[in-house]
Every structure is written in structure tokens, then in C-alpha cells.
PDB file of C-alpha atoms in Angstrom:
ATOM      1  CA  GLN A  19      -0.048  -0.025   0.004  1.00  0.00           C
ATOM      2  CA  ALA A  20       1.309   3.409  -1.022  1.00  0.00           C
ATOM      3  CA  GLU A  21       0.261   6.866  -1.783  1.00  0.00           C
ATOM      4  CA  TRP A  22       1.498   9.144  -4.609  1.00  0.00           C
ATOM      5  CA  TYR A  23       1.382  12.832  -4.245  1.00  0.00           C
ATOM      6  CA  VAL A  24       1.070  14.567  -7.543  1.00  0.00           C
ATOM      7  CA  ARG A  25       0.868  17.899  -5.564  1.00  0.00           C
ATOM      8  CA  SER A  26       1.530  18.732  -2.020  1.00  0.00           C
ATOM      9  CA  ASP A  27      -2.133  18.319  -1.231  1.00  0.00           C
ATOM     10  CA  THR A  28      -3.375  16.002  -3.844  1.00  0.00           C
ATOM     11  CA  SER A  29      -2.479  12.304  -3.464  1.00  0.00           C
ATOM     12  CA  PHE A  30      -3.674   8.927  -4.725  1.00  0.00           C
ATOM     13  CA  TYR A  31      -3.989   5.747  -2.677  1.00  0.00           C
ATOM     14  CA  LEU A  32      -2.616   2.625  -4.334  1.00  0.00           C
ATOM     15  CA  ASP A  33      -3.639  -0.732  -2.951  1.00  0.00           C
ATOM     16  CA  LEU A  34      -1.233  -3.094  -4.464  1.00  0.00           C
ATOM     17  CA  ARG A  35      -2.064  -6.146  -2.468  1.00  0.00           C
ATOM     18  CA  ASP A  36      -4.101  -7.954  -5.176  1.00  0.00           C
ATOM     19  CA  ASN A  37      -1.303  -8.173  -7.733  1.00  0.00           C
ATOM     20  CA  PRO A  38       2.450  -8.178  -6.804  1.00  0.00           C
ATOM     21  CA  ASP A  39       3.649  -7.711 -10.349  1.00  0.00           C
ATOM     22  CA  TRP A  40       4.557  -4.419 -11.940  1.00  0.00           C
ATOM     23  CA  ARG A  41       1.635  -1.895 -12.177  1.00  0.00           C
ATOM     24  CA  THR A  42       1.321   1.192 -14.237  1.00  0.00           C
ATOM     25  CA  PHE A  43       0.451   4.472 -12.460  1.00  0.00           C
ATOM     26  CA  ARG A  44      -0.460   7.579 -14.496  1.00  0.00           C
ATOM     27  CA  ALA A  45      -1.343  10.990 -13.378  1.00  0.00           C
ATOM     28  CA  VAL A  46      -2.354  14.097 -15.406  1.00  0.00           C
ATOM     29  CA  ALA A  47      -2.579  17.593 -13.889  1.00  0.00           C
ATOM     30  CA  LYS A  48      -3.455  20.907 -15.325  1.00  0.00           C
ATOM     31  CA  GLY A  49      -4.507  23.945 -13.349  1.00  0.00           C
ATOM     32  CA  ARG A  50      -6.544  22.603 -10.446  1.00  0.00           C
ATOM     33  CA  ASP A  51      -7.693  19.474 -12.275  1.00  0.00           C
ATOM     34  CA  VAL A  52      -5.784  16.317 -11.281  1.00  0.00           C
ATOM     35  CA  HIS A  53      -6.702  12.744 -12.478  1.00  0.00           C
ATOM     36  CA  ALA A  54      -4.859   9.458 -12.054  1.00  0.00           C
ATOM     37  CA  SER A  55      -5.276   5.774 -12.956  1.00  0.00           C
ATOM     38  CA  LEU A  56      -3.679   2.440 -11.868  1.00  0.00           C
ATOM     39  CA  ASP A  57      -3.428  -0.046 -14.874  1.00  0.00           C
ATOM     40  CA  GLY A  58      -6.128   2.083 -16.571  1.00  0.00           C
ATOM     41  CA  LYS A  59      -8.749   2.133 -13.676  1.00  0.00           C
ATOM     42  CA  ALA A  60      -9.547   5.520 -12.401  1.00  0.00           C
ATOM     43  CA  LEU A  61      -8.250   6.435  -8.893  1.00  0.00           C
ATOM     44  CA  THR A  62     -10.011   9.027  -6.532  1.00  0.00           C
ATOM     45  CA  PRO A  63      -7.930  12.074  -5.380  1.00  0.00           C
ATOM     46  CA  MET A  64      -7.764  12.403  -1.537  1.00  0.00           C
ATOM     47  CA  VAL A  65      -7.466  16.165  -1.462  1.00  0.00           C
ATOM     48  CA  SER A  66      -7.283  18.935  -4.078  1.00  0.00           C
ATOM     49  CA  GLY A  67      -6.275  22.537  -4.395  1.00  0.00           C
ATOM     50  CA  LEU A  68      -2.796  23.696  -5.358  1.00  0.00           C
ATOM     51  CA  THR A  69      -1.612  24.274  -8.956  1.00  0.00           C
ATOM     52  CA  LYS A  70       2.119  23.610  -8.676  1.00  0.00           C
ATOM     53  CA  SER A  71       4.263  21.443  -6.297  1.00  0.00           C
ATOM     54  CA  SER A  72       6.729  18.698  -6.134  1.00  0.00           C
ATOM     55  CA  ILE A  73       5.981  15.010  -6.731  1.00  0.00           C
ATOM     56  CA  SER A  74       6.408  12.585  -3.934  1.00  0.00           C
ATOM     57  CA  ALA A  75       5.564   9.208  -2.755  1.00  0.00           C
ATOM     58  CA  PHE A  76       4.579   7.750   0.744  1.00  0.00           C
ATOM     59  CA  VAL A  77       5.132   4.050   1.526  1.00  0.00           C
ATOM     60  CA  HIS A  78       3.177   2.381   4.349  1.00  0.00           C
ATOM     61  CA  GLN A  79       5.307   0.764   7.050  1.00  0.00           C
ATOM     62  CA  ALA A  80       4.155  -2.725   6.284  1.00  0.00           C
ATOM     63  CA  CYS A  81       4.897  -2.353   2.543  1.00  0.00           C
ATOM     64  CA  LYS A  82       7.943  -4.492   1.616  1.00  0.00           C
ATOM     65  CA  ASP A  83      10.283  -4.204  -1.344  1.00  0.00           C
ATOM     66  CA  TYR A  84       8.426  -1.210  -2.859  1.00  0.00           C
ATOM     67  CA  GLN A  85      10.161  -0.393  -6.181  1.00  0.00           C
ATOM     68  CA  VAL A  86       9.564   2.269  -8.967  1.00  0.00           C
ATOM     69  CA  GLU A  87      11.018   2.227 -12.463  1.00  0.00           C
ATOM     70  CA  GLU A  88      10.532   3.969 -15.758  1.00  0.00           C
ATOM     71  CA  ALA A  89       9.338   7.222 -14.167  1.00  0.00           C
ATOM     72  CA  ARG A  90       8.529   9.751 -16.843  1.00  0.00           C
ATOM     73  CA  LEU A  91       7.415  13.348 -16.865  1.00  0.00           C
ATOM     74  CA  ARG A  92       5.896  15.349 -19.849  1.00  0.00           C
ATOM     75  CA  SER A  93       4.770  18.911 -19.882  1.00  0.00           C
ATOM     76  CA  LEU A  94       1.292  19.643 -21.274  1.00  0.00           C
ATOM     77  CA  LYS A  95       1.157  21.925 -24.205  1.00  0.00           C
ATOM     78  CA  PRO A  96      -0.923  25.080 -23.734  1.00  0.00           C
ATOM     79  CA  GLU A  97      -3.458  23.903 -26.189  1.00  0.00           C
ATOM     80  CA  GLU A  98      -4.028  20.661 -24.351  1.00  0.00           C
ATOM     81  CA  GLY A  99      -7.143  20.695 -22.243  1.00  0.00           C
ATOM     82  CA  ALA A 100      -7.734  19.646 -18.766  1.00  0.00           C
ATOM     83  CA  PRO A 101      -7.474  15.972 -18.240  1.00  0.00           C
ATOM     84  CA  ALA A 102     -10.673  13.921 -18.481  1.00  0.00           C
ATOM     85  CA  PRO A 103     -11.344  11.499 -15.616  1.00  0.00           C
ATOM     86  CA  ALA A 104     -11.435   7.859 -16.513  1.00  0.00           C
ATOM     87  CA  ALA A 105     -14.783   6.196 -16.265  1.00  0.00           C
ATOM     88  CA  ASP A 106     -15.677   4.526 -13.031  1.00  0.00           C
ATOM     89  CA  PRO A 107     -18.067   1.615 -13.597  1.00  0.00           C
ATOM     90  CA  ALA A 108     -19.074   1.607  -9.936  1.00  0.00           C
ATOM     91  CA  ALA A 109     -20.306   5.226 -10.106  1.00  0.00           C
ATOM     92  CA  ALA A 110     -23.287   4.805 -12.429  1.00  0.00           C
ATOM     93  CA  VAL A 111     -25.994   7.453 -11.884  1.00  0.00           C
ATOM     94  CA  GLY A 112     -28.646   6.177  -9.630  1.00  0.00           C
ATOM     95  CA  GLU A 113     -26.630   3.097  -8.349  1.00  0.00           C
ATOM     96  CA  GLU A 114     -26.465   3.290  -4.647  1.00  0.00           C
ATOM     97  CA  LYS A 115     -22.987   2.292  -3.114  1.00  0.00           C
ATOM     98  CA  GLU A 116     -21.915   1.533   0.386  1.00  0.00           C
ATOM     99  CA  ILE A 117     -18.947   3.631   1.411  1.00  0.00           C
ATOM    100  CA  PHE A 118     -18.692   2.126   4.971  1.00  0.00           C
ATOM    101  CA  ASN A 119     -18.389  -1.707   5.083  1.00  0.00           C
ATOM    102  CA  GLY A 120     -19.553  -1.886   8.729  1.00  0.00           C
ATOM    103  CA  LYS A 121     -16.544  -3.805   9.780  1.00  0.00           C
ATOM    104  CA  ASP A 122     -13.538  -1.343   9.659  1.00  0.00           C
ATOM    105  CA  LEU A 123     -12.455   1.990   8.486  1.00  0.00           C
ATOM    106  CA  THR A 124     -11.363   1.030   4.969  1.00  0.00           C
ATOM    107  CA  GLY A 125     -11.944   3.784   2.516  1.00  0.00           C
ATOM    108  CA  TRP A 126     -11.651   6.533   5.290  1.00  0.00           C
ATOM    109  CA  LYS A 127      -8.858   8.739   6.509  1.00  0.00           C
ATOM    110  CA  LEU A 128      -8.572   9.786  10.150  1.00  0.00           C
ATOM    111  CA  PHE A 129      -7.713  13.482  10.603  1.00  0.00           C
ATOM    112  CA  LYS A 130      -8.335  13.953  14.363  1.00  0.00           C
ATOM    113  CA  GLY A 131      -8.832  11.882  17.521  1.00  0.00           C
ATOM    114  CA  ALA A 132      -9.636   8.216  17.757  1.00  0.00           C
ATOM    115  CA  TRP A 133     -12.347   6.371  15.635  1.00  0.00           C
ATOM    116  CA  THR A 134     -13.365   2.663  15.929  1.00  0.00           C
ATOM    117  CA  VAL A 135     -16.080   0.482  14.527  1.00  0.00           C
ATOM    118  CA  GLU A 136     -18.513  -0.986  17.183  1.00  0.00           C
ATOM    119  CA  ASP A 137     -21.546  -2.995  16.414  1.00  0.00           C
ATOM    120  CA  GLY A 138     -21.538  -2.009  12.794  1.00  0.00           C
ATOM    121  CA  ALA A 139     -21.292   1.660  13.490  1.00  0.00           C
ATOM    122  CA  ILE A 140     -18.417   4.232  13.211  1.00  0.00           C
ATOM    123  CA  THR A 141     -17.804   5.478  16.734  1.00  0.00           C
ATOM    124  CA  ASN A 142     -15.505   8.344  18.050  1.00  0.00           C
ATOM    125  CA  GLY A 143     -13.411   8.406  21.174  1.00  0.00           C
ATOM    126  CA  THR A 144     -14.283  11.295  23.540  1.00  0.00           C
ATOM    127  CA  GLU A 145     -10.860  12.311  24.761  1.00  0.00           C
ATOM    128  CA  ALA A 146     -10.309  14.819  22.004  1.00  0.00           C
ATOM    129  CA  SER A 147     -12.138  16.182  19.026  1.00  0.00           C
ATOM    130  CA  ALA A 148     -12.443  13.703  16.174  1.00  0.00           C
ATOM    131  CA  ARG A 149     -12.749  14.006  12.480  1.00  0.00           C
ATOM    132  CA  LEU A 150     -12.604  11.459   9.630  1.00  0.00           C
ATOM    133  CA  GLU A 151     -12.969  11.862   5.906  1.00  0.00           C
ATOM    134  CA  SER A 152     -13.685   9.604   2.960  1.00  0.00           C
ATOM    135  CA  LEU A 153     -10.800   8.805   0.801  1.00  0.00           C
ATOM    136  CA  ALA A 154     -13.062   9.177  -2.232  1.00  0.00           C
ATOM    137  CA  GLN A 155     -14.336  12.500  -3.505  1.00  0.00           C
ATOM    138  CA  PHE A 156     -17.762  12.921  -4.784  1.00  0.00           C
ATOM    139  CA  ALA A 157     -19.892  15.347  -6.965  1.00  0.00           C
ATOM    140  CA  ASN A 158     -23.566  15.335  -7.633  1.00  0.00           C
ATOM    141  CA  TYR A 159     -24.686  12.772  -5.198  1.00  0.00           C
ATOM    142  CA  GLU A 160     -27.189  11.686  -2.383  1.00  0.00           C
ATOM    143  CA  LEU A 161     -25.667  10.662   0.880  1.00  0.00           C
ATOM    144  CA  THR A 162     -27.698   8.732   3.355  1.00  0.00           C
ATOM    145  CA  PHE A 163     -26.755   7.430   6.755  1.00  0.00           C
ATOM    146  CA  GLN A 164     -28.096   6.691  10.277  1.00  0.00           C
ATOM    147  CA  VAL A 165     -26.768   8.753  13.211  1.00  0.00           C
ATOM    148  CA  LYS A 166     -27.078   8.707  17.023  1.00  0.00           C
ATOM    149  CA  ILE A 167     -25.559  11.261  19.453  1.00  0.00           C
ATOM    150  CA  GLU A 168     -25.106   9.374  22.695  1.00  0.00           C
ATOM    151  CA  ALA A 169     -23.378  12.101  24.864  1.00  0.00           C
ATOM    152  CA  GLY A 170     -22.755  15.821  24.482  1.00  0.00           C
ATOM    153  CA  ARG A 171     -24.482  18.340  22.311  1.00  0.00           C
ATOM    154  CA  HIS A 172     -23.885  17.625  18.557  1.00  0.00           C
ATOM    155  CA  ALA A 173     -21.786  16.205  15.605  1.00  0.00           C
ATOM    156  CA  GLU A 174     -21.217  17.467  12.122  1.00  0.00           C
ATOM    157  CA  VAL A 175     -21.612  15.988   8.679  1.00  0.00           C
ATOM    158  CA  GLN A 176     -19.256  17.982   6.215  1.00  0.00           C
ATOM    159  CA  VAL A 177     -19.372  17.951   2.376  1.00  0.00           C
ATOM    160  CA  LEU A 178     -17.603  19.415  -0.633  1.00  0.00           C
ATOM    161  CA  ASN A 179     -14.183  19.595   1.029  1.00  0.00           C
ATOM    162  CA  TYR A 180     -15.601  21.016   4.242  1.00  0.00           C
ATOM    163  CA  THR A 181     -17.229  23.982   2.358  1.00  0.00           C
ATOM    164  CA  TRP A 182     -20.561  23.065   3.898  1.00  0.00           C
ATOM    165  CA  TYR A 183     -21.528  21.310   7.159  1.00  0.00           C
ATOM    166  CA  ALA A 184     -24.668  20.683   9.254  1.00  0.00           C
ATOM    167  CA  GLU A 185     -24.914  20.161  12.917  1.00  0.00           C
ATOM    168  CA  ILE A 186     -26.889  17.100  14.195  1.00  0.00           C
ATOM    169  CA  THR A 187     -27.798  17.779  17.783  1.00  0.00           C
ATOM    170  CA  ARG A 188     -28.391  15.274  20.642  1.00  0.00           C
ATOM    171  CA  ALA A 189     -31.865  16.565  21.055  1.00  0.00           C
ATOM    172  CA  LEU A 190     -32.694  15.700  17.453  1.00  0.00           C
ATOM    173  CA  ALA A 191     -30.867  12.388  17.420  1.00  0.00           C
ATOM    174  CA  PRO A 192     -31.018  10.596  20.862  1.00  0.00           C
ATOM    175  CA  ASP A 193     -31.697   7.456  18.915  1.00  0.00           C
ATOM    176  CA  TYR A 194     -30.781   6.515  15.502  1.00  0.00           C
ATOM    177  CA  LYS A 195     -32.085   8.965  12.752  1.00  0.00           C
ATOM    178  CA  ASP A 196     -32.007   8.936   9.095  1.00  0.00           C
ATOM    179  CA  CYS A 197     -29.896  11.733   7.615  1.00  0.00           C
ATOM    180  CA  LYS A 198     -29.855  12.580   3.986  1.00  0.00           C
ATOM    181  CA  VAL A 199     -27.503  15.038   2.203  1.00  0.00           C
ATOM    182  CA  VAL A 200     -28.181  16.037  -1.414  1.00  0.00           C
ATOM    183  CA  VAL A 201     -25.322  17.788  -3.413  1.00  0.00           C
ATOM    184  CA  ARG A 202     -26.018  19.169  -6.809  1.00  0.00           C
ATOM    185  CA  GLY A 203     -23.124  21.239  -8.081  1.00  0.00           C
ATOM    186  CA  ALA A 204     -22.469  23.732  -5.383  1.00  0.00           C
ATOM    187  CA  ASP A 205     -26.010  23.397  -3.871  1.00  0.00           C
ATOM    188  CA  VAL A 206     -26.370  21.347  -0.727  1.00  0.00           C
ATOM    189  CA  THR A 207     -29.475  20.384   1.419  1.00  0.00           C
ATOM    190  CA  VAL A 208     -29.387  18.317   4.656  1.00  0.00           C
ATOM    191  CA  THR A 209     -32.435  16.719   6.276  1.00  0.00           C
ATOM    192  CA  LEU A 210     -32.870  14.549   9.449  1.00  0.00           C
ATOM    193  CA  ASP A 211     -35.908  12.244   9.392  1.00  0.00           C
ATOM    194  CA  GLY A 212     -37.206  14.369   6.528  1.00  0.00           C
ATOM    195  CA  LYS A 213     -36.811  17.733   8.410  1.00  0.00           C
ATOM    196  CA  ALA A 214     -34.337  20.222   6.975  1.00  0.00           C
ATOM    197  CA  LEU A 215     -31.247  21.105   8.984  1.00  0.00           C
ATOM    198  CA  PRO A 216     -29.559  24.589   8.822  1.00  0.00           C
ATOM    199  CA  LEU A 217     -26.630  24.617   6.445  1.00  0.00           C
ATOM    200  CA  LEU A 218     -23.450  26.227   7.744  1.00  0.00           C
ATOM    201  CA  SER A 219     -20.111  27.370   6.198  1.00  0.00           C
ATOM    202  CA  GLU A 220     -16.768  28.960   7.201  1.00  0.00           C
ATOM    203  CA  SER A 221     -15.336  28.810   3.702  1.00  0.00           C
ATOM    204  CA  ASN A 222     -14.702  31.880   1.386  1.00  0.00           C
ATOM    205  CA  ASP A 223     -15.126  29.701  -1.716  1.00  0.00           C
ATOM    206  CA  LYS A 224     -18.716  28.583  -2.079  1.00  0.00           C
ATOM    207  CA  ALA A 225     -18.265  27.445  -5.642  1.00  0.00           C
ATOM    208  CA  VAL A 226     -16.671  24.032  -4.872  1.00  0.00           C
ATOM    209  CA  THR A 227     -18.596  21.315  -6.552  1.00  0.00           C
ATOM    210  CA  SER A 228     -16.796  18.090  -5.399  1.00  0.00           C
ATOM    211  CA  GLY A 229     -14.885  16.776  -2.412  1.00  0.00           C
ATOM    212  CA  PRO A 230     -14.765  14.117   0.337  1.00  0.00           C
ATOM    213  CA  ILE A 231     -17.524  13.457   2.850  1.00  0.00           C
ATOM    214  CA  GLY A 232     -16.429  14.065   6.490  1.00  0.00           C
ATOM    215  CA  PHE A 233     -17.752  13.609  10.013  1.00  0.00           C
ATOM    216  CA  TYR A 234     -16.602  15.739  13.068  1.00  0.00           C
ATOM    217  CA  VAL A 235     -17.440  15.281  16.681  1.00  0.00           C
ATOM    218  CA  PRO A 236     -16.025  17.673  19.449  1.00  0.00           C
ATOM    219  CA  LYS A 237     -14.315  16.526  22.514  1.00  0.00           C
ATOM    220  CA  ASP A 238     -16.499  14.864  25.308  1.00  0.00           C
ATOM    221  CA  MET A 239     -19.231  14.147  22.809  1.00  0.00           C
ATOM    222  CA  LYS A 240     -20.218  10.570  21.504  1.00  0.00           C
ATOM    223  CA  CYS A 241     -21.501   9.830  18.055  1.00  0.00           C
ATOM    224  CA  ARG A 242     -22.389   6.642  16.209  1.00  0.00           C
ATOM    225  CA  ILE A 243     -22.728   6.497  12.314  1.00  0.00           C
ATOM    226  CA  LYS A 244     -23.775   3.522  10.265  1.00  0.00           C
ATOM    227  CA  ASN A 245     -25.394   2.440   6.833  1.00  0.00           C
ATOM    228  CA  VAL A 246     -23.466   5.143   4.994  1.00  0.00           C
ATOM    229  CA  ARG A 247     -24.462   5.104   1.349  1.00  0.00           C
ATOM    230  CA  VAL A 248     -23.814   7.384  -1.708  1.00  0.00           C
ATOM    231  CA  LYS A 249     -26.032   7.409  -4.746  1.00  0.00           C
ATOM    232  CA  PRO A 250     -24.651   9.477  -7.820  1.00  0.00           C
ATOM    233  CA  LEU A 251     -26.972  11.957  -9.294  1.00  0.00           C
ATOM    234  CA  LYS A 252     -27.127  13.535 -12.770  1.00  0.00           C
TER     235      LYS A 252
END
């Protein structure tokens, strides 16, 4: 397992465990657009933003005998357009997809605090504030999940690279409640058991149209999240 950073804040996660032979990684970047593939299959960027930086790699501690050869770099011509993302057969419009497997945190990146999986639910530690984010980025989608606030005041669901978030309070979710987030372009709505939640933002850029899905829980508060699904929209 390894990560390649095409820019300082744009990386691609490579899971090489299913094939120990040589694999082909290709990344194309122009302006803020970055796309990459492994053996022709599209990879999802973990973060996005800068337009120029170094290229680097990070190899996980358990990875043995990681080798790279035939590394090449070609500058794009001014007339060449932004890279087109490779087709992802699992992202068909209207096809709902589980992004939490109910067993572990595969597909998620921990940013703050401690997170575990208990009884099929993502659960945070209460000793410090906790935040985790999906490795995948999404645009034009419907996110559904069940949430319960067991202690403290609230938790947050965050979308479009933390451009927008909604607070789910313990008063609204003392038991598991159904939360739905709909993202169309830069427009976002959030409902809990069918009732609209206020949408909040601390970002100066409200034009972001894609990004990861995140959850945040302040210190001394306890949250459980399960049945996390995403359905792409037109």
C-alpha cells in the first residue's frame, strides 16, 4: 500500500495487494484538475487545491520491497485541455453504493482523534475532538446514513471539502435517525428524518462542486454512524 502525491495536497492511494507484479500508475494535472489511474482504472484524489508543487511518494510501514522504475514526466502543451477523468463503472448514476463496510475504516482517513467500529457503527473516542473523511471525492450525489448522538451536544456532517456542514444535535438524534444530504453542483441540502437542517459554512469559496465526505465530533461528545451510502445523481 502506498500513496503518490502529485501535488503537496493531492494524493492517490494505491492498494497493490491484489497483484504483486509491475503496475502502471499515470497522473495528469492541469491547473486545479488532477486525475490518475492504476492499470487504466480511475483512482480518486484524496485532496485537491494547489496548482504547482513537487511529486512525492509515501510508502506504508508494512509495505515490503516497494520499487519504482521507468518514471517519466511530460509537460502539457498550452492547447491541451484539462485531463478527462477515466470512467468509473461503480459510479453509475442512480446506483447506490456502500462507502462504509460496517467492519472497519477501509476507505476512510482519520484526521483527528480516535475512531473505531463498534456493532457495525463508526464510533469516536471522547478524549479529544475527532474528524474523519472519505478517501473518495464525490460530486452530484445523495448521501444517506443513520446517526445517533449518545453524549454531548452535537456532531457534524461535512461535504464538498468542508465547504458546507450541518450540525446534528443530541436533542434531534437521541436514537438512530436517518440523515440525507443532497449535493447538486455547489448546492447542498441536509435533512434529518425528513426535516431540514440549517446549512453552515466557514469557507470563502462557495463554488466548490466536489470533495470528500467528512464527520466531526467535538471533545467529550459521543456519536455513532452506520449504513453510510452514496447514490450518484445527474
